[in-house]
Tab-separated table of C-alpha atoms in Angstrom:
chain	number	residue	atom	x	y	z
A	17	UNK	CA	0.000	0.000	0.000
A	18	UNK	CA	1.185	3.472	-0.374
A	19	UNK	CA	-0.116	6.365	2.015
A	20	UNK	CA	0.480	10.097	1.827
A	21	UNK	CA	0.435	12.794	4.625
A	22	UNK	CA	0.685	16.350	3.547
A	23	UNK	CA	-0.509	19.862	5.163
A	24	UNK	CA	-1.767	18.603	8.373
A	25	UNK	CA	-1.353	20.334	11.636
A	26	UNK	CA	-1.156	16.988	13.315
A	27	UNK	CA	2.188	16.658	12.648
A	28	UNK	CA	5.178	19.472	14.508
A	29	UNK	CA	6.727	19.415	11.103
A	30	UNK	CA	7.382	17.255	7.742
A	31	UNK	CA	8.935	14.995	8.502
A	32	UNK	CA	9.579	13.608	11.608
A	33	UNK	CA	10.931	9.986	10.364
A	34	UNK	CA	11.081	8.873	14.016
A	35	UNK	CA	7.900	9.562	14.599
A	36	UNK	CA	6.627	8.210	11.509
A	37	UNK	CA	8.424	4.559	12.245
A	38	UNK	CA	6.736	5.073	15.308
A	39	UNK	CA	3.316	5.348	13.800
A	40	UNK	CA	3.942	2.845	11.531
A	41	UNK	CA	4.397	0.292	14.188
A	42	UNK	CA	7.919	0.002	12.984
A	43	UNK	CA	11.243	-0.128	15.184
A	44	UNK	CA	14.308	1.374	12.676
A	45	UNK	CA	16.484	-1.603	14.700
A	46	UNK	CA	14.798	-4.459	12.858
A	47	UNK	CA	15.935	-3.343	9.322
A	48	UNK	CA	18.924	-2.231	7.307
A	49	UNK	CA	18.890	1.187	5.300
A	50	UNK	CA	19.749	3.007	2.789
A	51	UNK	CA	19.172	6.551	2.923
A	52	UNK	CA	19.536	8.717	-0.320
A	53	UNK	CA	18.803	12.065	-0.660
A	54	UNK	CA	18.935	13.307	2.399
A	55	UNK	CA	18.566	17.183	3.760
A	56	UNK	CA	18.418	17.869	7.415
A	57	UNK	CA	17.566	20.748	9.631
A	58	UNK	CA	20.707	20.096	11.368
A	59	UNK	CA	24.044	18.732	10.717
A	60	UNK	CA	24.911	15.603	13.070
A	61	UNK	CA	27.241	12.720	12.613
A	62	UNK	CA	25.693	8.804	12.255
A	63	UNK	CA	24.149	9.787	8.699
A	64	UNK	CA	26.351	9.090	5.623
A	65	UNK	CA	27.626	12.515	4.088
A	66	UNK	CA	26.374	11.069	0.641
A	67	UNK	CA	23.823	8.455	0.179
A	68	UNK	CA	24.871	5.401	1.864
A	69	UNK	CA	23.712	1.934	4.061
A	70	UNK	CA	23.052	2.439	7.509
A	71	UNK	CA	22.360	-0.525	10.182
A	72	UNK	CA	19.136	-0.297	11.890
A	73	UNK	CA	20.878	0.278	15.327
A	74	UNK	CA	22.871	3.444	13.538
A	75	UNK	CA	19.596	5.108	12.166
A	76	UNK	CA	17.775	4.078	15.728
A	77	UNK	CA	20.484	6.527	17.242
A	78	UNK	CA	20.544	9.285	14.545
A	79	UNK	CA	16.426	9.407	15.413
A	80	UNK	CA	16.633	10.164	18.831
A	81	UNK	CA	18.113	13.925	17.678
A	82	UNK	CA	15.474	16.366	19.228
A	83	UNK	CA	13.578	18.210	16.646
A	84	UNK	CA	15.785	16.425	13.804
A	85	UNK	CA	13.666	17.176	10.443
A	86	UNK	CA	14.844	15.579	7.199
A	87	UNK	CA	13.084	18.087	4.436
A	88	UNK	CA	14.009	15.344	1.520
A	89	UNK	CA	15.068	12.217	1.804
A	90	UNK	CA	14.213	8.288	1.040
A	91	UNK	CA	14.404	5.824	3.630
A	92	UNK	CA	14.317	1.955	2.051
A	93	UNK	CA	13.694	-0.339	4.442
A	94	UNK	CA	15.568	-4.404	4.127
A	95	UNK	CA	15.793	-6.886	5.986
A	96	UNK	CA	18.700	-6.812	8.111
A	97	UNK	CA	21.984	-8.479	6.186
A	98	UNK	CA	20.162	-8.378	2.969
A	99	UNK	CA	22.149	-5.211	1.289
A	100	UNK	CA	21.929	-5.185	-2.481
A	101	UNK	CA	24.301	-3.140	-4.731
A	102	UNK	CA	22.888	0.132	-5.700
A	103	UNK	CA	23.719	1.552	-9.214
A	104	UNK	CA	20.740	4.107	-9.404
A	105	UNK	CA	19.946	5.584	-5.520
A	106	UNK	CA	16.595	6.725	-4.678
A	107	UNK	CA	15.335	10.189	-5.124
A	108	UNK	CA	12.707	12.385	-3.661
A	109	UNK	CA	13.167	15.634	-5.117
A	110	UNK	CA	12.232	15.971	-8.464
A	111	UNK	CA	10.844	12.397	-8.735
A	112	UNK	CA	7.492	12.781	-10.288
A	113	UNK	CA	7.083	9.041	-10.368
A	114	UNK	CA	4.928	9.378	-6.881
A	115	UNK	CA	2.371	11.337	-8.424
A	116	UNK	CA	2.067	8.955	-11.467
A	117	UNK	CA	0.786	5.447	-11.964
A	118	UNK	CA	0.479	5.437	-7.873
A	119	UNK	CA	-1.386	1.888	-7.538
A	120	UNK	CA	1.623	0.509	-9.183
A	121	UNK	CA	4.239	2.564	-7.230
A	122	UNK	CA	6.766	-0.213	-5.221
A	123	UNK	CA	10.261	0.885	-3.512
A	124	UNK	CA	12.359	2.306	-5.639
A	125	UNK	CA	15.131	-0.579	-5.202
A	126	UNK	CA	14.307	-3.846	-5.679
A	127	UNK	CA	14.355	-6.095	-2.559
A	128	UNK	CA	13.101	-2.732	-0.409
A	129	UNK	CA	10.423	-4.117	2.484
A	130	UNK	CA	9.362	-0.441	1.749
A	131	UNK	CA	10.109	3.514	1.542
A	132	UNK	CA	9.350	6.323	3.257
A	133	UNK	CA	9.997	9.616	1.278
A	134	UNK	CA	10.507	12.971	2.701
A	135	UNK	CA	8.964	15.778	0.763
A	136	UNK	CA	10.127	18.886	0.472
A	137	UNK	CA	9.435	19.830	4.104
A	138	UNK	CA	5.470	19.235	3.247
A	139	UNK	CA	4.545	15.568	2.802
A	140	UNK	CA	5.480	11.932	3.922
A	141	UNK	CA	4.703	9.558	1.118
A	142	UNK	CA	5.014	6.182	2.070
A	143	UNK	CA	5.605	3.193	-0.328
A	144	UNK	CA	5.055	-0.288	-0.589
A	145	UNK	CA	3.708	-0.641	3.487
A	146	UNK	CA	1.786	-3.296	4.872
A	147	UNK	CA	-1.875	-3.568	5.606
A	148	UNK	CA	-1.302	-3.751	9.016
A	149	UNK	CA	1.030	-1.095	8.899
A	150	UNK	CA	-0.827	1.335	6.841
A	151	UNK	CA	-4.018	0.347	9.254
A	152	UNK	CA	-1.598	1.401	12.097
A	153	UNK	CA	-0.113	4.746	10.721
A	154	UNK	CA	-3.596	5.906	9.380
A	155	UNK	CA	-5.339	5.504	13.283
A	156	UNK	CA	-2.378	7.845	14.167
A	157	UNK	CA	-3.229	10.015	11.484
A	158	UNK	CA	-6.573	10.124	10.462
A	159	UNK	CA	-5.415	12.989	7.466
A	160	UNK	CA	-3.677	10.177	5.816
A	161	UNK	CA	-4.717	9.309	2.922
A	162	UNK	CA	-4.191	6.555	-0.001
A	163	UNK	CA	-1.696	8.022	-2.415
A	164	UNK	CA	-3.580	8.533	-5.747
A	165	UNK	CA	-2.418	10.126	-9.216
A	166	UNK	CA	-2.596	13.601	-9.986
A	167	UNK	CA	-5.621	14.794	-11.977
């Protein structure tokens, strides 16, 4: 499934990837990542400086940064020790591929559980999540909605 949150007031500010995990029912320790396109509020170290794996336990202790917002930025979410070679990384901004064909929108690398994209400070789109997930995130936040093409 694929869920988007945009322009709420139910969120502090877009987007709080902690949070989100958290609302997802989803601990960051069970999974490796690979973070691409990332743009923080702040400058801290545990990130890569370019895009880049992270263990689960790395991007655990990178989220506990108070008020940390990433304004772009694609999370992929694998199973832990299942790292595949990336040749193309994930993008965010300027990727209209969210807004087209959504139904058949999957993680942008194959073998990804799932993605969560951070949108330009505005919007968490969230690809390829569970039922049970989705069912989770959306009690948190009612505003959610299922991500549809544009008009």
């Amino acid at each position: 499934m694929n869920v988007l949150l945009e322009s709420t007031n139910a969120v502090p500010y877009f987007t709080d990837v902690g949070g989100t995990l958290r609302a997802l029912g989803v601990d960051a320790s069970e999974f490796d990542w690979y973070v691409s396109d990332i743009e923080t509020n702040i400058t801290f170290d545990g990130l890569p400086q370019a895009d880049g794996w992270v263990t689960g336990p790395e991007l655990a202790r990178c989220l506990l940064y108070s008020n940390l917002q990433f304004m772009w930025g694609v999370f992929s979410a694998f199973p832990c020790d299942k790292r595949v070679e990336v040749l193309r990384p994930p993008a965010a901004d300027g990727n209209a591929r969210f807004w087209r064909d959504a139904n058949a929108l999957t993680p942008q690398l194959d073998g990804a559980l799932f993605e969560l994209v951070c949108w330009d400070s505005t919007a968490t789109i969230l690809v390829g999540i569970t039922p049970e997930q989705a069912a989770h995130y959306m009690a948190t936040h009612p505003e959610a909605k299922l991500l549809r093409d544009e008009a």
